[in-house]
Short mmCIF file of C-alpha atoms in Angstrom, two decimals:
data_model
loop_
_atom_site.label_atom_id
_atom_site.label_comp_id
_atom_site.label_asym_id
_atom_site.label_seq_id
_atom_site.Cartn_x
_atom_site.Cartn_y
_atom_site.Cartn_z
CA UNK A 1 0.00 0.00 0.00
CA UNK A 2 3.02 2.19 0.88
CA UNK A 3 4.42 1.37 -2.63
CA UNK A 4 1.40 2.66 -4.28
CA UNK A 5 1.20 5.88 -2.60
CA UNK A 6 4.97 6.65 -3.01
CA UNK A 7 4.25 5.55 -6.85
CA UNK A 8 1.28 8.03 -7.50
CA UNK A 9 2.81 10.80 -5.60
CA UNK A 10 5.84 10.66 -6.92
CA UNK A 11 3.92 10.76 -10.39
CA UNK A 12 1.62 13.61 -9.27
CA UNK A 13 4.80 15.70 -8.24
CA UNK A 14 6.26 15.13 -11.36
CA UNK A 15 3.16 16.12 -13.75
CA UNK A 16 2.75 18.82 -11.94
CA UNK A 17 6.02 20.76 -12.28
CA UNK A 18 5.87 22.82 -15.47
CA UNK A 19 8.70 24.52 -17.20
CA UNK A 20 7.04 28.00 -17.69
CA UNK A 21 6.26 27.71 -14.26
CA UNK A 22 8.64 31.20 -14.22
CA UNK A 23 7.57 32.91 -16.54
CA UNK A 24 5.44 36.29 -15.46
CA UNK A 25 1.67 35.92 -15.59
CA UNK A 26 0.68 39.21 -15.87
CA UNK A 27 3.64 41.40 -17.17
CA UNK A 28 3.39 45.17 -16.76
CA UNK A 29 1.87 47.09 -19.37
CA UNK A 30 3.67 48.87 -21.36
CA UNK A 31 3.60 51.95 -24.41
CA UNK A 32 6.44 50.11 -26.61
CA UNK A 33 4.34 48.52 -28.63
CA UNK A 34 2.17 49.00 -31.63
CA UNK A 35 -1.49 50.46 -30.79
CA UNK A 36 -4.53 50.51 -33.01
CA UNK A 37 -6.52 53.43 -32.44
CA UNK A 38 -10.26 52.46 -32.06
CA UNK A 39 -11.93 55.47 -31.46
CA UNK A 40 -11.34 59.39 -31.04
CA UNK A 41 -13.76 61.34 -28.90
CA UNK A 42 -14.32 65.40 -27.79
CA UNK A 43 -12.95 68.60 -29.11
CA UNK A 44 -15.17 71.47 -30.34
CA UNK A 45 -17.59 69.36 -32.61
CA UNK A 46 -17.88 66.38 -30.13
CA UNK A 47 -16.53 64.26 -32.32
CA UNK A 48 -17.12 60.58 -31.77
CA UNK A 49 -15.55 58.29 -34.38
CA UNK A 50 -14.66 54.54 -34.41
CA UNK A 51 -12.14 53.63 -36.55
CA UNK A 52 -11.49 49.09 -37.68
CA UNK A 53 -8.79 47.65 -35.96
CA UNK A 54 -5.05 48.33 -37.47
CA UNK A 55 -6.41 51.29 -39.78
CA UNK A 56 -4.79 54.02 -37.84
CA UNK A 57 -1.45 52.54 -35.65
CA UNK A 58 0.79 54.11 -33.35
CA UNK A 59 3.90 52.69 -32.44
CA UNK A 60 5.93 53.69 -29.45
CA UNK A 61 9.62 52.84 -29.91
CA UNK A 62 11.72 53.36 -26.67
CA UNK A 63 15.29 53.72 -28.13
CA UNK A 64 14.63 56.66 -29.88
CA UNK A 65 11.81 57.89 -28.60
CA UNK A 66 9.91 58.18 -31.59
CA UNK A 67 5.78 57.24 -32.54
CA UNK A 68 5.66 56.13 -35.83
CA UNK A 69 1.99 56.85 -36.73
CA UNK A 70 0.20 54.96 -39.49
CA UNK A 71 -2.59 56.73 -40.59
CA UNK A 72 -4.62 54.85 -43.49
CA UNK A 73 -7.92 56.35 -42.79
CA UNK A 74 -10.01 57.20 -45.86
CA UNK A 75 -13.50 57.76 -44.13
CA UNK A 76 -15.11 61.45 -43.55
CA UNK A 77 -14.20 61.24 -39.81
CA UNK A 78 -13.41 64.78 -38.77
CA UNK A 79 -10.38 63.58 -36.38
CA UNK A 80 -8.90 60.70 -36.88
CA UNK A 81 -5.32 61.69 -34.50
CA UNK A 82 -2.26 62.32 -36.26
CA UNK A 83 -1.04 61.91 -39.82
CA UNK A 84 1.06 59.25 -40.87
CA UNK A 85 5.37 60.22 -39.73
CA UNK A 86 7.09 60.04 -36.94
CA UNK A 87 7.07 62.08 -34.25
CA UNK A 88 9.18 62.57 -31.20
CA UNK A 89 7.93 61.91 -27.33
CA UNK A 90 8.65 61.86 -23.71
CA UNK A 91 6.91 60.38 -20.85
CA UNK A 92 6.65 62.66 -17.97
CA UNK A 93 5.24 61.36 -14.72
CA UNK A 94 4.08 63.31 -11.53
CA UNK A 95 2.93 61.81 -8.34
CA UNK A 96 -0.78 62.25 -9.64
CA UNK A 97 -0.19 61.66 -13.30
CA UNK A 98 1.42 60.38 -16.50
CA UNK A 99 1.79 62.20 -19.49
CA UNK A 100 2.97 61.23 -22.99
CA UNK A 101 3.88 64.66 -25.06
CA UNK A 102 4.47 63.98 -28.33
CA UNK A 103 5.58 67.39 -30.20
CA UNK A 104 4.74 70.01 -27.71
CA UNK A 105 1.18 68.27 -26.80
CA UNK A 106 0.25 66.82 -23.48
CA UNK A 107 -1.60 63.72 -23.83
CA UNK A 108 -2.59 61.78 -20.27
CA UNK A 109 -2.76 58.58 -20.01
CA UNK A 110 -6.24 57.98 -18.53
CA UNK A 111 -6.17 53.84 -18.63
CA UNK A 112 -3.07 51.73 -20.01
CA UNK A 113 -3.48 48.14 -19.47
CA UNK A 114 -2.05 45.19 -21.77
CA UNK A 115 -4.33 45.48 -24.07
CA UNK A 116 -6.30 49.03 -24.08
CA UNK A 117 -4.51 52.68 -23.88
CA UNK A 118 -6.50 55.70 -23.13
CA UNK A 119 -4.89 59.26 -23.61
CA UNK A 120 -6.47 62.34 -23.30
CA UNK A 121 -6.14 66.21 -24.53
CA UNK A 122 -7.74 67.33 -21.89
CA UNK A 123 -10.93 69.39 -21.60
CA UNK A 124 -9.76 72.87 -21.33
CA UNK A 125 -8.51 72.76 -24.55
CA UNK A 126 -11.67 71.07 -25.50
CA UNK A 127 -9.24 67.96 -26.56
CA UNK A 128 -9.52 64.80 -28.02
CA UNK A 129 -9.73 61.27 -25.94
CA UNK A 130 -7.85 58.61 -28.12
CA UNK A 131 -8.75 55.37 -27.28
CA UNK A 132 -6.19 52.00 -28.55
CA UNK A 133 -6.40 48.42 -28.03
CA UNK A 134 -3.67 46.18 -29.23
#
């Protein structure tokens, strides 16, 4: 009986070590990566515009800090963010906030999460809310 039990836990140990046992389960989000903007909301004309998936991307590169912006939007939309280049950024962060300013405009970062970003004008310049999933 002794046998058995050393036999099946011996086997249960075994199956239950994993080899990506280390690897992180939920890693910290993160801007370097490529962004599909979704959906642009506010300024003056309350603009609220969806865009499909990978029509309009954004993506952060660290080293240099640069956005290259791929804008392939052919609808009517009134804003649909920047046109396609690249454009220069930092990443400034204060005790109450993070800010991404990308050519001399301040852009907060309302939500980032693995897979949504949420950055925001602001409303006293009437501003546009881009929203990005990856």
């Amino acid at each position: 009986m002794k046998t058995t039990f050393y036999i099946l836990a011996l086997m249960l140990l075994t199956l239950s070590c994993n080899s990506d046992d280390d690897t992180q389960q939920n890693p910290a989000p993160t801007l370097h990566a490529t962004w599909s903007l979704v959906n642009v909301t506010g300024g003056l004309a309350g603009v609220n515009d969806d865009f499909e998936s990978g029509i309009i991307t954004w993506h952060f590169n660290n080293e240099p800090s640069e956005i290259t912006v791929t804008n392939n939007d052919t609808s009517n939309a009134i804003h649909s963010g920047y046109p396609s280049g690249t454009y220069s950024y930092e990443v400034l962060t204060t005790p109450n906030d993070t800010t991404v300013v990308i050519e001399n405009t301040d852009l907060r970062i309302i939500s980032l999460t693995i897979n949504q970003l949420i950055l925001d004008e602001g409303m006293v310049s009437d501003g546009f809310q881009y929203t990005f999933n990856r």
